[in-house]
Coordinates of C-alpha atoms in Angstrom, one line a residue:
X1 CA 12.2 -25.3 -10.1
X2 CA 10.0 -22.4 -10.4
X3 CA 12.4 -20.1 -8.6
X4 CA 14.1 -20.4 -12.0
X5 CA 11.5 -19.9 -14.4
X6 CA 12.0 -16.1 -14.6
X7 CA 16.1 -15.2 -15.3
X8 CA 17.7 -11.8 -16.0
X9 CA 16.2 -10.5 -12.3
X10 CA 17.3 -12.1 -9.0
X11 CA 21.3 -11.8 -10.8
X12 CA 22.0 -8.3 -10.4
X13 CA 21.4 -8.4 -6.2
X14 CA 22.5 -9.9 -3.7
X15 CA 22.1 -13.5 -3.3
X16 CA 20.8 -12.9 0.5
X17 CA 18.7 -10.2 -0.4
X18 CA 15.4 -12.1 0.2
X19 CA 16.8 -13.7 3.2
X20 CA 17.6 -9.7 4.6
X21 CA 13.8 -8.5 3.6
X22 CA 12.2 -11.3 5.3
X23 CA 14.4 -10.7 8.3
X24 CA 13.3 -6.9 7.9
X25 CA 9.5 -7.8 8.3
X26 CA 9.7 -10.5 11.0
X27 CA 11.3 -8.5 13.3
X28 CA 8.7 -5.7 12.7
X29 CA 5.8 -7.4 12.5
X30 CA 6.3 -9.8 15.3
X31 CA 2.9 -8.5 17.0
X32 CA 0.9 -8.5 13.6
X33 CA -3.4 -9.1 14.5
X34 CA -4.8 -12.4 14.5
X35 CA -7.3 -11.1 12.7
X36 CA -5.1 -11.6 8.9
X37 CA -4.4 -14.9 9.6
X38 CA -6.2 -16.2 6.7
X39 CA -4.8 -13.6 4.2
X40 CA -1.2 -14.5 4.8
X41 CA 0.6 -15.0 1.8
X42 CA 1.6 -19.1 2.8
X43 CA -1.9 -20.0 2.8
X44 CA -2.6 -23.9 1.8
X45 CA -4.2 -24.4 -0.9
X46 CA -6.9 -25.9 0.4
X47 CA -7.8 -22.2 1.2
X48 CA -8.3 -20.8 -2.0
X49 CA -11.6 -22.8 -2.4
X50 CA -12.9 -20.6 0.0
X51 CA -12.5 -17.3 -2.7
X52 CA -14.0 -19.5 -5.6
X53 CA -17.4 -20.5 -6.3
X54 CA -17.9 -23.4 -4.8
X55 CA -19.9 -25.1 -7.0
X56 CA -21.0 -29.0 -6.8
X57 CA -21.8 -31.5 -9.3
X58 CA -24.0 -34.4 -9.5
X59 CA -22.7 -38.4 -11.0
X60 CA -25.5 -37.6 -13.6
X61 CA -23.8 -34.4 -14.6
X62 CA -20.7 -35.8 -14.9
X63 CA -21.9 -38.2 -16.9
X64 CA -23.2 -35.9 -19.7
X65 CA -19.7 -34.1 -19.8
X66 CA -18.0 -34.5 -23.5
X67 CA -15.4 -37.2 -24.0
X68 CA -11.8 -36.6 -24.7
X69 CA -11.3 -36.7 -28.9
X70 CA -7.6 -37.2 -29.7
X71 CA -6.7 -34.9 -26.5
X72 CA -9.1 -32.7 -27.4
X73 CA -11.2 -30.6 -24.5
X74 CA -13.9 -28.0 -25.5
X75 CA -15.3 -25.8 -23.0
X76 CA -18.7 -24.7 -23.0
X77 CA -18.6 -22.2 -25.3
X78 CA -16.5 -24.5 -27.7
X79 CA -12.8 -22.9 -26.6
X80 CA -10.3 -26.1 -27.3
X81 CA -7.9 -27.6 -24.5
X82 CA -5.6 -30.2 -25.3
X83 CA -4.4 -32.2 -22.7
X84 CA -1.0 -33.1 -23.7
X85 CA 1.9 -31.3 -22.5
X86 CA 3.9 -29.5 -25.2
X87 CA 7.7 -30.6 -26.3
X88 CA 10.0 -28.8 -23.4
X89 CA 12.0 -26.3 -24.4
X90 CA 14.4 -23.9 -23.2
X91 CA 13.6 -20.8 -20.5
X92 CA 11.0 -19.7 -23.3
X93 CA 11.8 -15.9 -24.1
X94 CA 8.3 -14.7 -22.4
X95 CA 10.2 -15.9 -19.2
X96 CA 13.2 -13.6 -19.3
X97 CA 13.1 -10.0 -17.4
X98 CA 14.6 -7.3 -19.3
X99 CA 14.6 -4.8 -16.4
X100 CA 16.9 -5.2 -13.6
X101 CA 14.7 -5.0 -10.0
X102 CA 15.8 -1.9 -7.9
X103 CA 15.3 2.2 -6.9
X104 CA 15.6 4.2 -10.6
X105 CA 17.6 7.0 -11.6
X106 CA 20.3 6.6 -8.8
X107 CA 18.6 8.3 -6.0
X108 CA 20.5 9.6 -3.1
X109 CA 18.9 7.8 0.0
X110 CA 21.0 8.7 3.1
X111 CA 18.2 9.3 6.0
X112 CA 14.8 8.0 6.4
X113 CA 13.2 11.6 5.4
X114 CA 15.4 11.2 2.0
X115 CA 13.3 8.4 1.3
X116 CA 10.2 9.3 2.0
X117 CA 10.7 12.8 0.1
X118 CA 11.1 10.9 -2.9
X119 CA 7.0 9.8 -2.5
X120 CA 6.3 13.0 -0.8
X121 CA 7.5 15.4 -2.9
X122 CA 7.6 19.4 -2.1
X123 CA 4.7 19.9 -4.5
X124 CA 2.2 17.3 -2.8
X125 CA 2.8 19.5 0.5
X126 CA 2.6 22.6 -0.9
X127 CA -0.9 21.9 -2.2
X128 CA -2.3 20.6 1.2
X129 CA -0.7 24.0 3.0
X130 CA -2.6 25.9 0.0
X131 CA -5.8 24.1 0.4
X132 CA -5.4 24.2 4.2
X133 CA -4.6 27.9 4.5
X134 CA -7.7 28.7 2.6
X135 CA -9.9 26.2 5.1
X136 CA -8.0 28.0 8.4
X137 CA -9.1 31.5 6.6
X138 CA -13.0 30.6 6.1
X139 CA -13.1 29.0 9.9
X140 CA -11.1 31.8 11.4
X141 CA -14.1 34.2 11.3
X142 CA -15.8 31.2 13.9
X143 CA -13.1 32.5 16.2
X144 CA -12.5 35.6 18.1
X145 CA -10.1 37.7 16.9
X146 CA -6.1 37.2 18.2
X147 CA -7.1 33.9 18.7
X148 CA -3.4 31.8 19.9
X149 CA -4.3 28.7 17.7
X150 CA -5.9 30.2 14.9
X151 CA -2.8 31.5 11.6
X152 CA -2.5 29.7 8.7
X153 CA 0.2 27.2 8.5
X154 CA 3.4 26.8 6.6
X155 CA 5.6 23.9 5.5
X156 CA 7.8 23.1 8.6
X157 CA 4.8 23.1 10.4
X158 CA 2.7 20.6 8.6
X159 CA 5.8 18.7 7.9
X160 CA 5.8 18.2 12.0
X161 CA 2.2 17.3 12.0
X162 CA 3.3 14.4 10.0
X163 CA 6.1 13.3 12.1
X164 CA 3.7 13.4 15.2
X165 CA 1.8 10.7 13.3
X166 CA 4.2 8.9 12.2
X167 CA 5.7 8.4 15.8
X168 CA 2.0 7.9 17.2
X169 CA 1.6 5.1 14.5
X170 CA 5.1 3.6 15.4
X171 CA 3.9 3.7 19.1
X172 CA 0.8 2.4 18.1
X173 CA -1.2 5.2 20.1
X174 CA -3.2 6.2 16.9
X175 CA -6.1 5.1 18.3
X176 CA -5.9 7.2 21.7
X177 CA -7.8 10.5 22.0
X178 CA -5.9 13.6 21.5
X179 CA -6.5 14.3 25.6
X180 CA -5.1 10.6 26.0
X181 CA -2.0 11.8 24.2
X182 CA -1.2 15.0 25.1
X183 CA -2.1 14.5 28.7
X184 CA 1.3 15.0 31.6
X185 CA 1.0 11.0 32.1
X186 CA 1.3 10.5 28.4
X187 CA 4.5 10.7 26.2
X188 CA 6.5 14.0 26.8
X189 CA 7.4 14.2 22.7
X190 CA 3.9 15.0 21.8
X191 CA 4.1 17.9 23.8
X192 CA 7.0 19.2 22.5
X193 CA 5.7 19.1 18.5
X194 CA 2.8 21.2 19.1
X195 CA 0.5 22.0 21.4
X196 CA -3.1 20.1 21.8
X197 CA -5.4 22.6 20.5
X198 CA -3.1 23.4 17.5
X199 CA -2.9 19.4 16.7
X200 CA -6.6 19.2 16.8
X201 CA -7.2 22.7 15.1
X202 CA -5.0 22.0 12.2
X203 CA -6.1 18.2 11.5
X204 CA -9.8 19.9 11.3
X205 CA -8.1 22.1 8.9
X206 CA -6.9 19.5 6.7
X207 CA -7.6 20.1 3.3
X208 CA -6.2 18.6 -0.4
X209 CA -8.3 20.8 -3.2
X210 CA -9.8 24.0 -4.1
X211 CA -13.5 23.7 -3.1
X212 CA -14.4 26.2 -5.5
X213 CA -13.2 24.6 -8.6
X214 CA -13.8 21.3 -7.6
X215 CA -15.3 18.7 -10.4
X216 CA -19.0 17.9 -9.0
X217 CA -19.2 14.5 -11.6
X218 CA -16.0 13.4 -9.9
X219 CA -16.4 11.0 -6.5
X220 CA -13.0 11.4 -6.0
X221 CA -12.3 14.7 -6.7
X222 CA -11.6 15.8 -2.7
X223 CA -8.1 14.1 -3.1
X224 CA -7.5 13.5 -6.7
X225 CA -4.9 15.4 -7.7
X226 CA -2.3 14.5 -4.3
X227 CA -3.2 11.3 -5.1
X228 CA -2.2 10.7 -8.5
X229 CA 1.0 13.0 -7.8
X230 CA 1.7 10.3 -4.9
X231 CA 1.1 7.4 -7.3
X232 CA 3.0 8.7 -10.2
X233 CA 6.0 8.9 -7.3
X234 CA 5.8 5.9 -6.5
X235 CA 5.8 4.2 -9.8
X236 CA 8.8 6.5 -11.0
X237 CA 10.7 5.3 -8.6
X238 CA 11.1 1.9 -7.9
X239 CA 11.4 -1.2 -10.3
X240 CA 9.9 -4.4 -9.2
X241 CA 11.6 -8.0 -9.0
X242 CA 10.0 -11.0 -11.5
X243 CA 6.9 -11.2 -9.4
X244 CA 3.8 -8.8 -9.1
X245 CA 0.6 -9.1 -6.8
X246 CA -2.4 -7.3 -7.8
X247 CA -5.0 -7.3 -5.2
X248 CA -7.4 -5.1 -2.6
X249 CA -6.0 -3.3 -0.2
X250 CA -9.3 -1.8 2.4
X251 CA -8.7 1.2 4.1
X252 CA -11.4 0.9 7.0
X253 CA -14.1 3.3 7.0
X254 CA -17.4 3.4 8.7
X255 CA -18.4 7.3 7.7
X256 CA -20.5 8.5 5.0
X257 CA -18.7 7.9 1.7
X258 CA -20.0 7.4 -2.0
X259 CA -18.1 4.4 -2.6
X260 CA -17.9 2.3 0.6
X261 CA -17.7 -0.8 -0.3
X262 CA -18.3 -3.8 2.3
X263 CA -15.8 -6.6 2.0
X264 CA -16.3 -9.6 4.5
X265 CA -12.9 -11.3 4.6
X266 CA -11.0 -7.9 5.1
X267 CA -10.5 -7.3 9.3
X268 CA -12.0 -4.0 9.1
X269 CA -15.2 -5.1 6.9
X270 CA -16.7 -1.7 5.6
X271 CA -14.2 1.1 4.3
X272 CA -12.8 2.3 1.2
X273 CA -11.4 -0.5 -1.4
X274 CA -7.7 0.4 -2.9
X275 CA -6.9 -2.0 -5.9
X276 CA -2.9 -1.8 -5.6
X277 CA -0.2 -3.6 -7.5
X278 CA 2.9 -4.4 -5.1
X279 CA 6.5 -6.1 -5.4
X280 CA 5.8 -10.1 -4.6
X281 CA 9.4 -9.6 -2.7
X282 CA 9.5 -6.7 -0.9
X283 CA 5.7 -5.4 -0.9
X284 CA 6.6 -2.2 -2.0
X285 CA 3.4 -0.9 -4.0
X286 CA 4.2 0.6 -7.4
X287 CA 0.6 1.3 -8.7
X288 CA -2.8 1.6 -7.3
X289 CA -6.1 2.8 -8.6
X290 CA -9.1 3.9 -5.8
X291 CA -12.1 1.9 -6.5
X292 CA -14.8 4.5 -7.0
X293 CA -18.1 2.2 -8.2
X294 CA -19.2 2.9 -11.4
X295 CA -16.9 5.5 -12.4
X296 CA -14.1 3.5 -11.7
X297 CA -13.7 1.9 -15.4
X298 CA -14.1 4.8 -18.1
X299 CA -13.8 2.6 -21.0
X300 CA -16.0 0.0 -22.5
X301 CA -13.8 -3.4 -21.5
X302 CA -14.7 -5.1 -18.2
X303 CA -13.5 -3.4 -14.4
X304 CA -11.4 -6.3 -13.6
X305 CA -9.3 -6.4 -17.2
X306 CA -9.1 -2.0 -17.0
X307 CA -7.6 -1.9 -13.5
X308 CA -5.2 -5.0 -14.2
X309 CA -3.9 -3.5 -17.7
X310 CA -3.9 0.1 -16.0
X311 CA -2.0 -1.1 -12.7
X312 CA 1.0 -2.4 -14.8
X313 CA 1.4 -0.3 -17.5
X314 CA 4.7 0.6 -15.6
X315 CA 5.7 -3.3 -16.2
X316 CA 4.3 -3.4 -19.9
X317 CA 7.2 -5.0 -22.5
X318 CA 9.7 -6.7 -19.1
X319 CA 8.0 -10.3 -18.7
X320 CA 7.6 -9.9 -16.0
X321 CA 4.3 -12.0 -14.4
X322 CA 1.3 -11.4 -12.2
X323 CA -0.3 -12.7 -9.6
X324 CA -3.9 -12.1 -9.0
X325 CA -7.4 -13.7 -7.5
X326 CA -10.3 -14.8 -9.4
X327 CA -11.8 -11.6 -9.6
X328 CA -9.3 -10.3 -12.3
X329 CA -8.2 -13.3 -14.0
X330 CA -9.9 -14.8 -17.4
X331 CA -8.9 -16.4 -20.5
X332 CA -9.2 -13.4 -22.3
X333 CA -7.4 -11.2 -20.4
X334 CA -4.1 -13.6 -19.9
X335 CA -3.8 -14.0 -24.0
X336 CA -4.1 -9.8 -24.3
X337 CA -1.5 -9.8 -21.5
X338 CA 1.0 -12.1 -23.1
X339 CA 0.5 -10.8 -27.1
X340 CA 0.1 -7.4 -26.4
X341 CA 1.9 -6.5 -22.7
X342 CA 4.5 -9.2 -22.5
X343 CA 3.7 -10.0 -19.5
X344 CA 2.5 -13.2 -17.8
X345 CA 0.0 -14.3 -15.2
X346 CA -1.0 -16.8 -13.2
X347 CA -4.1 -16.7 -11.6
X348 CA -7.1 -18.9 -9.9
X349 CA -10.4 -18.9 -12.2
X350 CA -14.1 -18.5 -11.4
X351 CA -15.9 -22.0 -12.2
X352 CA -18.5 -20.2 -14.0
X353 CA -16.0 -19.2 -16.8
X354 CA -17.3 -21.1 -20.2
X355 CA -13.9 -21.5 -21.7
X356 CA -13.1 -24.2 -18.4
X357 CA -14.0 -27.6 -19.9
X358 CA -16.6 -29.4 -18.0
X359 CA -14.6 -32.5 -16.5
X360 CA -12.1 -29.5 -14.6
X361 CA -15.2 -29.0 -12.4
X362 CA -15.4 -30.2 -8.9
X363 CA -17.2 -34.0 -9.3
X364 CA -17.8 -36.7 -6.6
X365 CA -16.3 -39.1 -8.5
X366 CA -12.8 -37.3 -8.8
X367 CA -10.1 -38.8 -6.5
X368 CA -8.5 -36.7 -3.4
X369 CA -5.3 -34.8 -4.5
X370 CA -5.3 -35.5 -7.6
X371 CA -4.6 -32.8 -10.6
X372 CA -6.0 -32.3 -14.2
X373 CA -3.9 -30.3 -16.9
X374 CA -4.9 -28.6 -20.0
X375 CA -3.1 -27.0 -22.6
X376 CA -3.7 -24.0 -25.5
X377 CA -1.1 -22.0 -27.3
X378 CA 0.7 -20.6 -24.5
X379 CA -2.1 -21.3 -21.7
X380 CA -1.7 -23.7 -19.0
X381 CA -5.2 -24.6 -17.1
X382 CA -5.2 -26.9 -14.1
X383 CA -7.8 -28.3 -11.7
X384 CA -6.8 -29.7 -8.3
X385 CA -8.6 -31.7 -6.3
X386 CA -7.5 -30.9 -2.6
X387 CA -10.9 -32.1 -1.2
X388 CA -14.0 -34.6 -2.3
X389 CA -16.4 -32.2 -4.4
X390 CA -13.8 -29.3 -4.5
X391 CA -12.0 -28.0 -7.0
X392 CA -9.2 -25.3 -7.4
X393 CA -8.8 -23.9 -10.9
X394 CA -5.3 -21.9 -12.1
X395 CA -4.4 -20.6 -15.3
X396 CA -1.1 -19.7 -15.9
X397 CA 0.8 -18.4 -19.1
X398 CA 3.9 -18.5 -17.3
X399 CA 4.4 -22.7 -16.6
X400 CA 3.9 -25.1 -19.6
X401 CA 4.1 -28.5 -18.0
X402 CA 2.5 -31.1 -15.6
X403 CA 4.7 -30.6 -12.9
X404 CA 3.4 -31.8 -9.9
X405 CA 5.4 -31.9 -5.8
X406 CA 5.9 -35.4 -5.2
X407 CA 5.6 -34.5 -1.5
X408 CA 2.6 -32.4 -1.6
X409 CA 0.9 -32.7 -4.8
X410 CA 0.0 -30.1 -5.1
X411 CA 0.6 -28.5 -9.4
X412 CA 3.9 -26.4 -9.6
X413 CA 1.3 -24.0 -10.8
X414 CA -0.3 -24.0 -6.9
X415 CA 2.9 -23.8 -5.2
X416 CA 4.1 -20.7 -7.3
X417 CA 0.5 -18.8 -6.8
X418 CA 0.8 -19.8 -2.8
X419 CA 4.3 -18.4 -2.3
X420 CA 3.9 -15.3 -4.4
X421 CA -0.5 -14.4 -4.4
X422 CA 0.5 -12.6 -1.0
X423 CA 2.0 -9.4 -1.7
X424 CA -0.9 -6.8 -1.4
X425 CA -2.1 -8.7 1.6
X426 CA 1.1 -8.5 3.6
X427 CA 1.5 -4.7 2.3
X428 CA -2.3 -4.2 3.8
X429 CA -1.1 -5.8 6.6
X430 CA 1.9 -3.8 7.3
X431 CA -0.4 -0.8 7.1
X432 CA -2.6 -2.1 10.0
X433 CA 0.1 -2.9 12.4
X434 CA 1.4 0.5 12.6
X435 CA -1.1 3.3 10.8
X436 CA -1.7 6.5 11.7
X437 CA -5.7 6.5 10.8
X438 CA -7.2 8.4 13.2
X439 CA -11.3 8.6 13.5
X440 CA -13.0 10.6 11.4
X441 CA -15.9 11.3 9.6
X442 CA -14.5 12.8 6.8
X443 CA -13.5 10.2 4.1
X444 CA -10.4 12.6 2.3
X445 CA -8.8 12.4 5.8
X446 CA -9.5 8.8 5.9
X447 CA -7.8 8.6 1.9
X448 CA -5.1 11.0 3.5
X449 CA -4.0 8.8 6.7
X450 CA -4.0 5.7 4.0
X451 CA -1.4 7.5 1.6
X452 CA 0.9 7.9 4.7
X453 CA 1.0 4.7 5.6
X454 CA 1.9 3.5 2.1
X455 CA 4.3 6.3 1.7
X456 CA 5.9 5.4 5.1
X457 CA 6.1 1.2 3.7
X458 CA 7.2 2.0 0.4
X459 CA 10.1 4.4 1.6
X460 CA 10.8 1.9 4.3
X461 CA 11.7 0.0 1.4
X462 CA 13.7 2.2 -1.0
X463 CA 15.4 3.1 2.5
X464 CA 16.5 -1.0 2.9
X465 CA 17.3 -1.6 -0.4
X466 CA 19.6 1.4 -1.2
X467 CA 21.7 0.9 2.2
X468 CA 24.6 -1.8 1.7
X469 CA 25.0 -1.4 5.7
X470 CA 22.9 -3.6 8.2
X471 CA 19.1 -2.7 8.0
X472 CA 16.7 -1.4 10.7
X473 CA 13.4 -2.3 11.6
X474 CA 10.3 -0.7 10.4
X475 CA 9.5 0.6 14.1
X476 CA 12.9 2.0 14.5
X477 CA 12.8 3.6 10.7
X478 CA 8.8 5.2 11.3
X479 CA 10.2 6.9 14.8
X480 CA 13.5 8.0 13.0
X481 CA 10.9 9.5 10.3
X482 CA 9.0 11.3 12.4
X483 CA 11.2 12.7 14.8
X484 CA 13.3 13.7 11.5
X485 CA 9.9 15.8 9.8
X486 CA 9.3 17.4 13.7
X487 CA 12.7 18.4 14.4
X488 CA 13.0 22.0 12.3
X489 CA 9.9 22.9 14.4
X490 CA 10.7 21.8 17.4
X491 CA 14.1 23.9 16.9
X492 CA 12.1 26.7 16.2
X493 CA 9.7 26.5 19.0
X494 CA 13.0 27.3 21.1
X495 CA 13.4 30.3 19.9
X496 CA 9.5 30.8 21.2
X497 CA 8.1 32.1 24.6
X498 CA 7.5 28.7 26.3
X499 CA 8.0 27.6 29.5
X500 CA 10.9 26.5 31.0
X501 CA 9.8 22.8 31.8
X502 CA 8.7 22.5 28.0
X503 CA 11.9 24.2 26.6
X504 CA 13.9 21.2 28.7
X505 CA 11.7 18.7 27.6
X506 CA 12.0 19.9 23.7
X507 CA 16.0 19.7 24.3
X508 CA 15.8 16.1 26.1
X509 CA 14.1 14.9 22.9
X510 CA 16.3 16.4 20.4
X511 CA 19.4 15.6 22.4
X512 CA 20.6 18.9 22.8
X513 CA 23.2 20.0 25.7
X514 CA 24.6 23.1 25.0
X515 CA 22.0 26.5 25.8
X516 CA 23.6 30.0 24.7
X517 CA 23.6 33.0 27.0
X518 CA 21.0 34.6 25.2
X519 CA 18.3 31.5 25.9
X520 CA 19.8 30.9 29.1
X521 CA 18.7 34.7 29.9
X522 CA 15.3 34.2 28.2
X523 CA 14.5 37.5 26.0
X524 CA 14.7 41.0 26.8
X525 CA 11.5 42.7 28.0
X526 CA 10.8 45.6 25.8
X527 CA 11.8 48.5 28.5
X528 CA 15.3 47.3 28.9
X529 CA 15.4 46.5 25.3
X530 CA 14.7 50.3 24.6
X531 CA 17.4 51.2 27.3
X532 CA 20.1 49.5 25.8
X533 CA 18.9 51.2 22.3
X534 CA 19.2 54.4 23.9
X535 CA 22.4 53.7 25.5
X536 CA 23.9 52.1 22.0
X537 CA 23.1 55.3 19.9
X538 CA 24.3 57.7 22.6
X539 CA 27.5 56.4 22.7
X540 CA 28.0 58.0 19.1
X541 CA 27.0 61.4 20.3

């Protein structure tokens, strides 16, 4: 069975592992929007006509089509197809991972802030609280002087402007105004991070480069250089099972941007398109590369065959295989992949591709369910008929037979690109149910919110995997996050002039009970503080 096909992976875990992940994401994303329905990962076949051109073809076409010569198939532009299957063999060697699935380099994951510190390191913050210092200086001469709300920010505090995301995403109040939130009928542990105008102050503030030395030519040069630190996390740390999705990830976005892109089967339509590579398995992304029009691809070679040999060069040399859409895959690019990556793909095909022989198009004449194979070197291609005058075409360098389900059939080929095509889409998914995107017109903040939410899924993951006790749902693990990034400052605020209703509140949240003499008295006012200074050195006299 196809489960099979890939060895030296699924050995080193646990055999319930993929039981225990989808256990993880049904009980967290029991409330998922209708609206992705169509993109879920067990779509039927019959589906995937709908992402292919759906082109038709006359009796008299089919008629002028080339007749099979000895097995013999030629495409239009003369590539040869043979449609016997070649002599099985053992698992061939293409077929066998090298690299055993997991977290790299032993990390330490204990709490969910471990976790995500691994993705968000100390040198990705450290540049936003730069940046973001230098923004708070230019707009504090808009501001009268001694302004409460107005000083430049630090660590601890941006680190609990992240938490109160986090645990606005988890409570799904993202999309609440800031007056919705902070309001005395609303949730008493906003409050207690920071106040309202400081939230709203500080989110204005926001800022991820120097504008000064900022690269003109470069779109994406607002957020480049957290970005690629985030990614390069991310990849370092994580090593994917035997199966790979590469696919678009949307991050809506309805402001002025360079690059917004429209996409009409995504839920949020317009926004900013993400081309990410995730773990078939557990969805955790390892790559991704921001689609920024034209200056996306800075080589010669086609967009689709740059981003798909850029996303894996993390996988290059481990067999492993990929799954994509027909927007990436062609003939070309699944033979580079296999001679020069060692890595397979399997993939559905744009009709319009001249190396398809012409009886693999869709025809009248072709019976219902039925499925036509066709062989070269170490390519598979197969064309199933799941409905009159359709066709679905795969190519795979991963399968080398005619397998077909007795029950369904439906190609081996189909089945394996159905159960593993949706790994992006259920990572995009995961994003939606429980992001912290909050409106705005500025797309960096838009780009910024999106990196959260991947940071939050992917260390959701490393979190799960690296604990051999029970796991916890992705609701409990984002509030756990961001009450763990809050708690320093809310600790601190104690120490503070606040009032007594918001000091009780502060302690009710982070469970405290015991209050020392000292706050229980509140501090000193600065007469008696002098008296017993005066009193204390005249007691040596």
């Amino acid at each position: 069975m196809t489960a099979l096909r890939h060895t030296g992976c699924d050995s080193a875990l646990d055999p319930d592992f993929e039981k225990t992940v989808l256990q993880w994401y049904n009980e967290s994303e029991s409330d998922v929007d209708d609206n992705f329905a169509e993109s879920d990962g067990e779509d039927k076949v019959e589906e995937l006509s709908e992402h292919i051109d759906d082109t038709s073809s006359e009796d008299d076409e089919f008629e002028e089509r080339p007749l099979q010569r000895d097995g013999i198939l030629k495409g239009k532009n003369g590539f040869a197809w043979s449609s016997r299957e070649p002599a099985k063999t053992r698992t061939p060697s293409r077929n066998i991972v090298v690299k055993v699935p997991g977290i790299k380099n032993a990390r330490v994951v204990i709490r969910e802030i471990d976790a995500w510190a691994i993705l968000f390191t100390p040198t990705i913050l450290n540049e936003i609280i730069t940046h973001t210092n230098e923004e708070i200086e230019r707009q504090g001469v808009k501001y009268q002087p001694g302004t409460k709300y107005v000083h430049p920010t630090d660590n601890v505090e941006i680190n609990a402007l992240l938490g109160l995301l986090y645990i606005a995403g988890a409570r799904k109040d993202a999309h609440l105004s800031v007056q919705q939130m902070f309001s005395s009928q609303g949730p008493q542990i906003y409050r207690c991070i920071m106040p309202e105008i400081r939230f709203k102050f500080l989110l204005n503030c926001l800022r991820f480069d120097d504008k000064e030395k900022r690269n003109r030519e470069d779109k994406f040069s607002p957020i480049r250089q957290i970005w690629e630190d985030f990614i390069e996390n991310c990849t370092k740390s994580y090593s994917p099972h035997c199966y790979v999705t590469i696919d678009e990830q949307l991050l809506g976005f309805r402001g002025k941007c360079p690059f917004r892109v429209y996409i009409g089967s995504k839920p949020d339509k317009y926004g900013i398109k993400v081309v990410c590579m995730c773990d078939s398995r557990t969805y955790y992304m390892i790559s991704a590369i921001p689609y920024i029009g034209k200056n996306t691809n800075p080589t010669n070679e086609s967009v689709p065959m740059y981003l798909v040999k850029e996303l894996s060069k993390s996988i290059h040399g481990t067999n492993r295989n990929i799954t994509m859409d027909n927007w990436f895959t062609s003939v070309p690019l699944a033979k580079e992949m296999l001679s020069s990556k060692d890595l397979t793909i399997v993939g559905t095909i744009r009709h319009n591709k001249r190396e398809i022989p012409p009886s693999f198009l869709p025809s009248k004449n072709k019976p219902v369910l039925t499925s036509e194979f066709a062989f070269s070197d170490k390519l598979t291609l197969v064309s199933f008929t799941p409905k009159r005058n359709q066709s679905v075409i795969l190519i795979s360098t991963m399968h080398a037979d005619k397998n077909v389900n007795e029950v369904s059939k439906k190609p081996e080929i189909i089945e394996f690109y159905n159960s593993t095509k949706g790994g992006v889409d259920t990572f995009d998914q995961m994003a939606h149910n429980y992001t912290v995107f909050r409106k705005t017109r500025r797309w960096p903040l838009r780009y910024f919110y999106g990196m959260l939410d991947q940071a939050a899924i992917n260390a959701f993951v490393l979190y799960n995997v690296s604990r051999n006790a029970s796991k916890i749902t992705r609701n409990k693990f984002l509030q756990s996050l961001g009450l763990q990034l809050a708690k320093p400052w809310m600790e601190s605020r104690l120490s503070k002039k606040i009032s007594g209703k918001l000091q009780s509140e502060i302690r009710e949240v982070l469970g405290l009970t015991h209050i020392s003499e000292e706050e229980q008295l509140g501090p000193a006012p600065k007469k008696l503080k002098y008296i017993y200074s005066t009193l204390y050195m005249s007691s040596f006299t």
